[in-house]
Each structure stands twice: as C-alpha cells, then as structure tokens.
Short mmCIF file of C-alpha atoms in Angstrom, two decimals:
data_model
loop_
_atom_site.label_atom_id
_atom_site.label_comp_id
_atom_site.label_asym_id
_atom_site.label_seq_id
_atom_site.Cartn_x
_atom_site.Cartn_y
_atom_site.Cartn_z
CA MET A 152 26.54 -16.95 -65.82
CA ALA A 153 26.52 -16.16 -62.11
CA GLU A 154 28.68 -13.12 -62.55
CA SER A 155 27.14 -10.31 -64.55
CA ILE A 156 28.44 -8.93 -67.81
CA ASP A 157 29.39 -5.79 -65.92
CA GLN A 158 31.63 -7.84 -63.61
CA MET A 159 33.12 -9.78 -66.51
CA THR A 160 34.00 -6.61 -68.36
CA ALA A 161 35.33 -4.54 -65.48
CA ASP A 162 38.91 -5.16 -66.51
CA VAL A 163 38.41 -4.69 -70.26
CA ALA A 164 36.46 -1.45 -70.34
CA THR A 165 39.29 0.72 -71.53
CA VAL A 166 40.97 0.75 -74.95
CA PRO A 167 43.30 -0.02 -76.52
CA VAL A 168 43.35 -3.42 -74.84
CA GLN A 169 46.33 -5.65 -74.21
CA PRO A 170 46.70 -8.97 -76.02
CA SER A 171 45.27 -11.92 -74.13
CA ALA A 172 47.43 -14.82 -73.08
CA THR A 173 48.66 -16.68 -76.12
CA LEU A 174 50.77 -19.68 -76.82
CA GLY A 175 53.45 -20.36 -79.41
CA ASP A 176 53.77 -17.62 -82.03
CA ASP A 177 51.22 -15.27 -80.44
CA ARG A 178 48.33 -17.54 -81.36
CA LEU A 179 45.55 -18.66 -79.05
CA VAL A 180 45.68 -22.43 -79.27
CA SER A 181 42.06 -22.67 -78.17
CA LEU A 182 41.01 -20.58 -81.19
CA ASP A 183 42.95 -22.83 -83.57
CA PHE A 184 41.55 -25.97 -81.93
CA ILE A 185 37.93 -24.79 -82.15
CA ARG A 186 38.49 -23.46 -85.67
CA GLY A 187 39.77 -26.88 -86.73
CA ILE A 188 36.58 -28.51 -85.47
CA ALA A 189 34.46 -25.84 -87.15
CA VAL A 190 36.12 -26.15 -90.57
CA LEU A 191 35.54 -29.91 -90.55
CA GLY A 192 31.94 -29.39 -89.45
CA ILE A 193 31.32 -26.86 -92.21
CA LEU A 194 32.14 -29.50 -94.82
CA PHE A 195 29.46 -31.75 -93.32
CA ALA A 196 27.01 -28.84 -93.46
CA ASN A 197 27.90 -27.98 -97.07
CA ILE A 198 28.26 -31.43 -98.60
CA THR A 199 24.64 -31.72 -99.79
CA ALA A 200 24.85 -28.29 -101.42
CA PHE A 201 28.07 -29.35 -103.17
CA ALA A 202 26.37 -32.48 -104.50
CA HIS A 203 22.90 -31.12 -105.36
CA PRO A 204 21.00 -27.90 -106.05
CA PHE A 205 20.73 -25.84 -102.88
CA MET A 206 17.07 -26.64 -102.25
CA VAL A 207 17.96 -30.32 -101.71
CA TYR A 208 20.09 -29.18 -98.78
CA VAL A 209 17.16 -27.30 -97.25
CA TRP A 210 14.28 -29.65 -98.07
CA PRO A 211 14.60 -33.45 -98.28
CA GLY A 212 11.61 -33.57 -100.62
CA ALA A 213 13.69 -31.97 -103.36
CA MET A 214 16.08 -34.96 -103.52
CA PRO A 215 16.08 -36.31 -107.11
CA GLY A 216 13.96 -39.45 -107.20
CA GLY A 217 12.60 -38.68 -103.74
CA PRO A 218 14.28 -38.96 -100.34
CA THR A 219 15.16 -42.28 -98.75
CA GLU A 220 14.67 -42.90 -95.04
CA GLY A 221 18.42 -42.38 -94.69
CA ASP A 222 18.09 -38.93 -96.28
CA ARG A 223 15.37 -38.00 -93.81
CA ILE A 224 17.29 -39.21 -90.76
CA VAL A 225 20.57 -37.59 -91.81
CA TRP A 226 18.68 -34.31 -92.45
CA VAL A 227 17.44 -34.36 -88.83
CA ILE A 228 20.88 -35.22 -87.44
CA GLN A 229 22.51 -32.44 -89.47
CA TYR A 230 19.84 -29.98 -88.42
CA VAL A 231 20.32 -30.76 -84.74
CA LEU A 232 24.14 -30.90 -84.60
CA ILE A 233 25.65 -29.24 -87.66
CA ASP A 234 23.53 -26.99 -89.88
CA HIS A 235 23.86 -23.29 -88.98
CA LYS A 236 25.82 -24.25 -85.84
CA MET A 237 29.21 -24.69 -87.49
CA ARG A 238 28.80 -21.46 -89.43
CA GLY A 239 27.83 -19.72 -86.20
CA LEU A 240 30.91 -21.10 -84.45
CA PHE A 241 33.14 -20.07 -87.35
CA THR A 242 31.67 -16.55 -87.30
CA LEU A 243 32.27 -16.12 -83.57
CA LEU A 244 35.87 -17.21 -84.16
CA PHE A 245 36.19 -14.76 -87.03
CA GLY A 246 35.22 -11.91 -84.72
CA ALA A 247 37.64 -13.10 -82.04
CA GLY A 248 40.40 -13.49 -84.63
CA MET A 249 39.81 -9.96 -85.91
CA MET A 250 40.17 -8.61 -82.39
CA LEU A 251 43.35 -10.59 -81.79
CA PHE A 252 44.86 -9.40 -85.08
CA VAL A 253 44.09 -5.74 -84.35
CA GLU A 254 45.45 -6.00 -80.80
CA LYS A 255 48.75 -7.25 -82.19
CA ALA A 256 48.70 -4.50 -84.83
CA TRP A 257 48.17 -1.88 -82.11
CA ALA A 258 51.02 -3.36 -80.07
CA LYS A 259 53.33 -2.92 -83.08
CA GLY A 260 52.20 0.63 -83.81
CA SER A 261 49.81 -0.17 -86.66
CA GLY A 262 46.08 0.46 -86.73
CA ARG A 263 42.82 -0.80 -88.10
CA TRP A 264 43.92 0.09 -91.63
CA LEU A 265 46.01 -3.09 -91.70
CA GLN A 266 42.95 -5.19 -90.87
CA PHE A 267 40.97 -3.31 -93.51
CA ARG A 268 43.56 -4.26 -96.15
CA ARG A 269 43.38 -7.82 -94.92
CA LEU A 270 39.60 -7.81 -95.36
CA VAL A 271 39.85 -6.33 -98.86
CA TRP A 272 42.01 -9.27 -99.90
CA LEU A 273 39.59 -11.65 -98.18
CA LEU A 274 36.79 -10.13 -100.25
CA LEU A 275 38.77 -10.77 -103.43
CA PHE A 276 39.47 -14.36 -102.36
CA GLY A 277 35.75 -14.77 -101.71
CA MET A 278 34.83 -13.44 -105.15
CA ILE A 279 37.25 -15.91 -106.74
CA HIS A 280 35.70 -18.67 -104.66
CA TYR A 281 32.13 -17.69 -105.55
CA TYR A 282 32.58 -17.13 -109.27
CA LEU A 283 35.28 -19.65 -110.14
CA ILE A 284 34.80 -22.50 -107.65
CA TRP A 285 31.51 -22.72 -105.72
CA PHE A 286 28.43 -20.60 -105.05
CA GLY A 287 28.34 -21.30 -101.30
CA ASP A 288 31.06 -18.82 -100.40
CA ILE A 289 31.05 -17.21 -96.93
CA LEU A 290 34.30 -15.21 -97.26
CA GLN A 291 32.69 -12.23 -99.01
CA THR A 292 30.10 -11.93 -96.24
CA TYR A 293 32.81 -12.06 -93.58
CA ALA A 294 34.87 -9.45 -95.42
CA VAL A 295 32.02 -6.97 -95.90
CA TRP A 296 30.60 -7.24 -92.38
CA GLY A 297 34.08 -7.44 -90.93
CA MET A 298 34.70 -3.99 -92.41
CA VAL A 299 31.60 -2.76 -90.58
CA ALA A 300 32.85 -4.37 -87.36
CA LEU A 301 36.13 -2.46 -87.72
CA LEU A 302 34.18 0.65 -86.75
CA CYS A 303 33.39 -1.01 -83.42
CA MET A 304 36.91 -2.12 -82.45
CA LYS A 305 37.37 0.48 -79.71
CA TRP A 306 34.00 -0.03 -78.12
CA ARG A 307 33.89 -1.50 -74.63
CA ALA A 308 33.74 -5.29 -74.65
CA LYS A 309 30.32 -5.13 -73.01
CA THR A 310 29.05 -2.84 -75.76
CA GLN A 311 30.43 -5.07 -78.50
CA PHE A 312 28.75 -8.12 -77.04
CA LEU A 313 25.40 -6.51 -76.27
CA VAL A 314 25.13 -4.68 -79.60
CA GLY A 315 26.01 -7.94 -81.36
CA LEU A 316 23.39 -9.80 -79.33
CA SER A 317 20.80 -7.09 -80.09
CA LEU A 318 21.50 -7.22 -83.84
CA TYR A 319 21.27 -11.00 -83.72
CA GLY A 320 17.95 -10.69 -81.88
CA LEU A 321 16.60 -8.33 -84.54
CA GLY A 322 17.74 -10.78 -87.20
CA THR A 323 15.94 -13.58 -85.35
CA LEU A 324 12.70 -11.60 -85.41
CA ALA A 325 13.15 -10.70 -89.08
CA MET A 326 13.76 -14.29 -90.18
CA PHE A 327 10.85 -15.54 -88.08
CA GLY A 328 8.54 -12.87 -89.49
CA MET A 329 9.49 -13.27 -93.15
CA ILE A 330 9.47 -17.06 -93.30
CA GLY A 331 6.84 -17.60 -90.62
CA SER A 332 4.36 -15.49 -92.56
CA GLN A 333 4.87 -17.71 -95.63
CA TYR A 334 4.26 -20.82 -93.56
CA TYR A 335 1.16 -19.32 -91.95
CA LEU A 336 -0.38 -18.29 -95.27
CA ALA A 337 0.44 -21.64 -96.86
CA THR A 338 -1.32 -23.51 -94.06
CA HIS A 339 -4.28 -21.12 -93.78
CA PRO A 340 -5.79 -20.84 -97.29
CA ALA A 341 -8.73 -18.73 -96.11
CA VAL A 342 -6.35 -16.09 -94.75
CA ALA A 343 -4.18 -16.27 -97.89
CA GLU A 344 -7.26 -15.72 -100.03
CA LYS A 345 -7.95 -12.46 -98.20
CA ARG A 346 -4.38 -11.14 -98.09
CA LEU A 347 -2.79 -12.35 -101.33
CA SER A 348 -3.55 -11.63 -104.94
CA GLU A 349 -4.72 -14.50 -107.13
CA LYS A 350 -1.30 -14.58 -108.77
CA GLN A 351 0.45 -14.84 -105.38
CA GLN A 352 -1.89 -17.61 -104.28
CA GLU A 353 -1.25 -19.52 -107.49
CA ARG A 354 2.50 -19.16 -106.98
CA MET A 355 2.15 -20.56 -103.47
CA ARG A 356 0.00 -23.48 -104.65
CA ASN A 357 2.53 -24.31 -107.35
CA ALA A 358 5.61 -23.87 -105.15
CA VAL A 359 6.44 -27.57 -104.76
CA PRO A 360 6.20 -28.57 -108.45
CA GLU A 361 8.12 -25.43 -109.42
CA ILE A 362 10.91 -26.23 -106.95
CA ARG A 363 11.19 -29.77 -108.27
CA LYS A 364 11.25 -28.46 -111.82
CA GLU A 365 14.04 -25.97 -110.96
CA VAL A 366 16.03 -28.71 -109.21
CA SER A 367 15.75 -30.92 -112.30
CA GLU A 368 16.77 -28.05 -114.59
CA ASP A 369 19.76 -27.18 -112.38
CA ILE A 370 20.96 -30.78 -112.39
CA THR A 371 20.67 -30.95 -116.19
CA ARG A 372 22.53 -27.66 -116.61
CA VAL A 373 25.40 -28.66 -114.31
CA ARG A 374 25.73 -32.08 -115.91
CA LYS A 375 25.92 -30.57 -119.39
CA SER A 376 28.00 -27.45 -118.70
CA ASP A 377 31.71 -27.21 -119.24
CA TYR A 378 33.77 -25.08 -116.86
CA PRO A 379 33.65 -21.81 -118.89
CA ALA A 380 29.86 -22.12 -119.18
CA ALA A 381 29.57 -22.67 -115.43
CA VAL A 382 31.64 -19.57 -114.68
CA ARG A 383 29.61 -17.55 -117.16
CA HIS A 384 26.41 -18.69 -115.46
CA GLN A 385 27.72 -17.60 -112.07
CA ILE A 386 28.65 -14.15 -113.35
CA VAL A 387 25.54 -13.49 -115.46
CA GLU A 388 22.82 -15.27 -113.51
CA GLU A 389 23.98 -15.44 -109.89
CA THR A 390 25.56 -12.05 -109.11
CA GLY A 391 22.27 -10.72 -107.78
CA GLN A 392 21.88 -13.73 -105.51
CA ASN A 393 25.44 -13.21 -104.32
CA LEU A 394 24.64 -9.65 -103.25
CA VAL A 395 21.46 -10.80 -101.52
CA GLY A 396 23.45 -13.42 -99.60
CA ILE A 397 25.97 -10.84 -98.45
CA GLY A 398 23.15 -8.52 -97.42
CA PHE A 399 21.60 -11.25 -95.29
CA GLY A 400 24.71 -10.98 -93.14
CA LEU A 401 22.88 -8.10 -91.46
CA PHE A 402 20.58 -10.66 -89.86
CA GLU A 403 23.27 -12.85 -88.30
CA THR A 404 26.89 -12.30 -89.40
CA ILE A 405 27.60 -8.85 -87.99
CA GLY A 406 25.93 -9.77 -84.68
CA LEU A 407 28.00 -12.93 -84.27
CA ILE A 408 31.22 -11.12 -85.27
CA LEU A 409 30.63 -8.47 -82.60
CA MET A 410 29.77 -11.12 -80.01
CA GLY A 411 32.97 -12.96 -80.89
CA MET A 412 34.98 -9.77 -80.41
CA GLY A 413 33.39 -9.12 -77.05
CA LEU A 414 33.82 -12.71 -75.87
CA TYR A 415 37.48 -12.63 -76.83
CA ARG A 416 38.03 -9.53 -74.71
CA PHE A 417 36.12 -11.04 -71.79
CA GLY A 418 38.83 -13.73 -71.73
CA PHE A 419 36.35 -16.36 -72.90
CA PHE A 420 38.69 -17.99 -75.44
CA SER A 421 41.86 -17.69 -73.37
CA GLY A 422 40.47 -19.54 -70.36
CA GLU A 423 40.42 -16.50 -68.07
CA LEU A 424 36.84 -17.10 -66.92
CA ASP A 425 35.89 -19.59 -64.23
CA ARG A 426 36.22 -23.03 -65.81
CA SER A 427 33.55 -24.71 -63.71
CA GLU A 428 31.02 -22.04 -64.64
CA MET A 429 32.00 -22.27 -68.31
CA ARG A 430 31.52 -26.02 -68.16
CA LEU A 431 28.13 -25.69 -66.48
CA TRP A 432 26.77 -23.02 -68.79
CA GLY A 433 28.38 -24.72 -71.77
CA TRP A 434 26.34 -27.85 -71.12
CA VAL A 435 23.22 -25.77 -70.49
CA GLY A 436 23.64 -23.94 -73.81
CA LEU A 437 24.60 -27.01 -75.81
CA GLY A 438 21.87 -29.16 -74.27
CA SER A 439 19.06 -26.62 -74.59
CA GLY A 440 20.06 -25.68 -78.13
CA ALA A 441 20.23 -29.32 -79.20
CA ALA A 442 16.93 -30.13 -77.48
CA ILE A 443 15.07 -27.30 -79.20
CA SER A 444 16.62 -28.19 -82.56
CA ALA A 445 15.73 -31.86 -82.03
CA GLY A 446 12.12 -30.92 -81.30
CA LEU A 447 11.93 -28.84 -84.45
CA GLY A 448 13.64 -31.47 -86.58
CA ILE A 449 11.37 -34.24 -85.28
CA TRP A 450 8.33 -32.01 -85.97
CA ALA A 451 9.38 -31.72 -89.62
CA TYR A 452 10.20 -35.44 -89.82
CA ALA A 453 6.95 -36.61 -88.19
CA SER A 454 4.96 -34.30 -90.48
CA GLY A 455 6.52 -35.88 -93.57
CA PHE A 456 8.67 -32.85 -94.45
CA PRO A 457 6.01 -30.67 -96.14
CA PHE A 458 7.83 -27.89 -97.93
CA PHE A 459 6.59 -24.77 -96.14
CA LEU A 460 6.91 -26.34 -92.69
CA THR A 461 10.40 -27.65 -93.42
CA PHE A 462 11.50 -24.31 -94.84
CA PHE A 463 10.12 -22.54 -91.75
CA VAL A 464 11.94 -24.95 -89.42
CA PHE A 465 15.20 -24.74 -91.37
CA GLN A 466 15.36 -21.02 -92.13
CA GLY A 467 12.88 -19.34 -89.79
CA LEU A 468 13.29 -21.05 -86.41
CA PHE A 469 16.98 -21.91 -86.19
CA MET A 470 18.40 -18.67 -84.80
CA ILE A 471 17.75 -19.06 -81.05
CA PRO A 472 18.71 -22.76 -80.71
CA ARG A 473 21.74 -22.12 -82.93
CA LEU A 474 23.01 -19.35 -80.65
CA LEU A 475 22.49 -21.44 -77.50
CA PHE A 476 24.19 -24.47 -79.05
CA THR A 477 27.07 -22.48 -80.54
CA LEU A 478 27.92 -20.55 -77.37
CA GLY A 479 27.62 -23.71 -75.29
CA LEU A 480 29.82 -25.71 -77.65
CA ALA A 481 32.42 -22.93 -77.75
CA ALA A 482 32.54 -22.81 -73.94
CA LEU A 483 32.97 -26.57 -73.64
CA LEU A 484 35.70 -26.66 -76.29
CA VAL A 485 37.59 -23.85 -74.54
CA VAL A 486 37.44 -25.82 -71.28
CA TRP A 487 38.51 -29.02 -73.02
CA SER A 488 41.20 -27.54 -75.27
CA PRO A 489 44.18 -27.47 -72.81
CA LYS A 490 43.89 -31.22 -72.31
CA ALA A 491 42.71 -32.09 -75.82
CA THR A 492 45.52 -30.26 -77.57
CA GLN A 493 48.13 -32.34 -75.78
CA GLY A 494 47.01 -35.49 -77.59
CA TRP A 495 47.84 -36.54 -81.14
CA LEU A 496 44.30 -35.99 -82.44
CA GLY A 497 43.89 -32.62 -80.72
CA GLN A 498 47.17 -31.44 -82.24
CA ARG A 499 45.84 -32.36 -85.67
CA PHE A 500 42.69 -30.34 -85.05
CA VAL A 501 44.89 -27.39 -84.04
CA ALA A 502 46.87 -27.75 -87.28
CA ALA A 503 43.66 -27.96 -89.33
CA GLY A 504 42.47 -24.79 -87.58
CA ARG A 505 45.71 -22.94 -88.28
CA MET A 506 45.17 -23.85 -91.93
CA ALA A 507 41.40 -23.28 -91.93
CA PHE A 508 41.56 -20.92 -94.92
CA SER A 509 43.47 -23.44 -97.03
CA ASN A 510 41.28 -26.30 -95.83
CA TYR A 511 38.04 -24.40 -96.49
CA LEU A 512 38.93 -23.47 -100.07
CA GLY A 513 40.73 -26.77 -100.58
CA THR A 514 37.57 -28.75 -99.89
CA SER A 515 35.69 -26.65 -102.44
CA ILE A 516 38.34 -27.44 -105.04
CA ILE A 517 38.11 -31.17 -104.24
CA MET A 518 34.34 -31.08 -104.63
CA LEU A 519 34.76 -29.17 -107.90
CA ALA A 520 36.63 -32.21 -109.19
CA ILE A 521 33.94 -34.65 -108.06
CA PHE A 522 30.46 -33.35 -108.83
CA PRO A 523 30.35 -31.17 -112.00
CA ALA A 524 30.49 -32.51 -115.57
CA TRP A 525 34.18 -31.70 -116.02
CA GLY A 526 34.95 -33.78 -112.92
CA LEU A 527 33.40 -37.14 -112.11
CA GLY A 528 29.94 -35.89 -113.06
CA LEU A 529 28.20 -37.06 -109.88
CA PHE A 530 26.07 -33.95 -109.34
CA GLY A 531 22.51 -34.77 -108.33
CA SER A 532 23.09 -38.51 -107.96
CA ILE A 533 24.32 -39.28 -104.41
CA HIS A 534 22.14 -39.57 -101.32
CA ARG A 535 23.05 -38.14 -97.92
CA LEU A 536 24.41 -41.32 -96.30
CA ALA A 537 26.90 -41.86 -99.13
CA LEU A 538 27.80 -38.17 -98.99
CA PHE A 539 28.68 -38.56 -95.33
CA ALA A 540 31.20 -41.23 -96.33
CA MET A 541 32.80 -38.61 -98.59
CA VAL A 542 32.85 -36.18 -95.68
CA LEU A 543 34.69 -38.71 -93.52
CA ALA A 544 37.28 -39.25 -96.25
CA VAL A 545 37.96 -35.52 -96.60
CA TRP A 546 38.12 -35.13 -92.81
CA VAL A 547 40.85 -37.77 -92.72
CA ALA A 548 42.69 -35.90 -95.48
CA MET A 549 42.44 -32.53 -93.69
CA LEU A 550 43.62 -33.95 -90.39
CA GLY A 551 46.27 -35.97 -92.18
CA TRP A 552 47.95 -33.25 -94.22
CA SER A 553 47.70 -30.14 -92.03
CA LYS A 554 50.09 -31.16 -89.26
CA PRO A 555 52.91 -32.50 -91.54
CA TRP A 556 52.62 -29.34 -93.65
CA LEU A 557 53.04 -27.07 -90.64
CA GLU A 558 56.00 -29.10 -89.44
CA ARG A 559 57.78 -28.07 -92.66
CA TYR A 560 56.23 -24.66 -93.32
CA ARG A 561 55.31 -21.68 -91.18
CA TYR A 562 51.84 -21.16 -92.67
CA GLY A 563 49.26 -22.92 -94.77
CA PRO A 564 49.61 -22.07 -98.48
CA LEU A 565 46.66 -19.67 -98.63
CA GLU A 566 47.40 -18.28 -95.17
CA TRP A 567 50.89 -17.44 -96.40
CA LEU A 568 49.56 -15.78 -99.57
CA TRP A 569 46.98 -13.79 -97.60
CA ARG A 570 49.64 -12.64 -95.14
CA CYS A 571 52.01 -11.55 -97.92
CA LEU A 572 49.25 -9.61 -99.67
CA THR A 573 48.13 -7.97 -96.41
CA TYR A 574 51.60 -6.71 -95.53
CA TRP A 575 52.63 -6.35 -99.19
CA ARG A 576 55.91 -8.20 -98.71
CA ILE A 577 57.15 -11.76 -99.01
CA PHE A 578 57.39 -13.75 -95.78
CA PRO A 579 59.56 -16.84 -95.49
CA LEU A 580 57.42 -19.93 -95.89
CA ARG A 581 59.81 -22.75 -94.98
CA ARG A 582 60.78 -23.25 -91.38
#
C-alpha cells in the first residue's frame, strides 16, 4: 500500500495492545462474515477428498474410470478460486481470532495460559476429527502451530507480520524445491539417469500405474470396511501421515497465523485502514493471484494433466498466487462487510461464521453418512460436477440453520462446548 508498514504500525508498536473496535458481544463482525464465507468455501475445496481417495483431489487423472471434461474444468475452476485459498483465508482469520481472544483475556486480567488451554482442547477435537470422522483435519495443525504463535503474542505488529511473511516465503521456496525437482527429473530422463539410482528411476517411471492401483485399493477398502475397521485403519496406518501433515504447517500455517495476528493489530479487519486503498490493493491482490492461478491451471489443462506437471502446479506453485489472492480477497471482504452484513444473506454468512467450528465438523459428519460403506456407500463413484451439487445443498443447510440457532442460543453447539472446556465451567446456552 502507499503507506509503509512502519506507518501502519506506528500506533500498535507497544504491548499489551487494546482491543480493536468490535460490535455486539465483543466480536468483530467482519471476522465472522469472512469466516462464514471461508467455511463454506472449505467444503467446496474438500468435497472431492471426502468422495474419493486424496490423489483424485490433486490429480484429475486419478478419477476412477478416467476424468470427464467436467472433471477437468471443475478442477481448473477450483484451483483458481478455491483450492488453498479458502484454507489460507481461514488460517489468517485463525491468527486474528487468537489475537482478539488474548487481548480480551489481557483486559480481564488473564494471560496467554487461557489461550493455551483453548488450543489444547482444539488439539483434542482435531484428533477426534482425524481418527473418528475424516482424515482431512486441519484443527490439529492449527492447535500445534497456534501454540508456537503464542510465543509471539507480545511482538510488535510489524514483527509478527514480517516474520510470518518470511516464514511463508521460506515455505514457498521449500515447496517449489521439493516438488519442482521431482517434476524436473520426471521430464528430463537423461538428468534423472545421472542423479537417481535405478530403483528411484523405476519408481518414477511406475508412478502413474502405482497411483491408480493405490486409488483402486483405497476405494475397495473404504467400500468394504465397517466403521470400527475404518477407525482402526486410521490409528494403525495413518498416524504417521497425520504427524507429517502437522509438520508441514511449518511451511505455511505458522506464517499465515502470524500474518493474521499482525494484520488484526494493524486494524485491517476492523476497517481502521483507508478503505479506498484497501479496495484498490484488494483488487490488485485478488486479480493478480487469480490470473497467475488461471495461467497455471490452464497450463495443466492444455497439457492433458500429466501427473508430475499437475502435482507441481497443485502443490509446488500455489503459494505465491494463493497469498496474493487471499490477502486481496480478505481486504475486499472487509471493505464490503459493513454493507453486506446489513442484508439478509450477509447476516446468514455472519451466523455461519460465528458457528464455523460446528459447521466445519458438522459437514464432516454429514459426509461420513454419505460416502463410506456404513453410509450411502458412494465413495469413489461421483464426479466433480455432481459433487458440486452436493456442496450447494450443504451450503444452503449451513446458511439455513446457523442464524435460527443463534437466535435461540448464545453459541453454536461445539463453540459452547469448547468455551466451557476452556474456562472449565458451564456457560448458559439458551438466550
């Protein structure tokens, strides 16, 4: 923006900081509004991984029976507008929400220990989610890296933001290097012959048939497993992968959390920055991020989605356009939120955001009843266009139930439980 970070942070350099302007019961309505959009978007991002083995989500070529043209087009649309972006937005909001919670704790004479307890319970919720409901949990990653971010709560806002940006930059280089090297070796056999052992070369040559074989085996296992067998598989076979997934938070999660904390203290989410500049730079970020993502997605599409190229595009090149898109989208939603939240639809997004925890886990439970063998048994059988119809139906449900619930109750059901466990006392639920 035109004003430097130093100028933006001149009034937030000291700690402890005072709570930013809030509405209602000490909540930032803009945070709830954006969180409501993000939690709906995350379902769109996750739906293919609910319905198929994870590799189908990443690579259209892994779709059972082969991808349709609709699968290919929806993959590109998701990649440009949804994949990685909604998780990035949610993570920024998590950092901002942590800062808001700790500010209120400081104002009441408590400290970071209360937030630590809150994160311990979040970790336990995440473990329940991962082992008993669905493997795509993000709560454990937020809890673990949130605990690390607690050590940074009293840093200057500028330091929080710049350290977060630096960590994110290092993660960008790491992802590009790890996955880019695979793509380079796969597309340059002469170089691979010099640098890889014969066994490694054979593994690379056989990657596509092996992936398709694993996808087929996963579909068969899920279709034949009862619920106890599925839980046993998660515990015995997937714990290592769970730990790897949490560890990968070093490459993006902690950086985005710290950036979210710094942005919150800049006044970004409370509308304290110049609205015209936020609108301008919001469109610049959103437009440039979408344009880069579109170029990458079209590259994969026009090339016929070869595995190593698609994997490189999806996992190795997303970090920079994702950050641009996410920050731009967040800025535009902050600018739009005062007007949007006055309308009936905006109020429903706010309610969905206030109940994001319940909605996030609730969608996993709904999908648990649809795809595995003990539900409707649809795992591995639905293409992306039909899955989007399911997404729309669940969006309607989330927007439909959240506002009436909050008109009768103070918190969402899981928000209430989390609050009671954090403070270790029972709060009234009914209004």
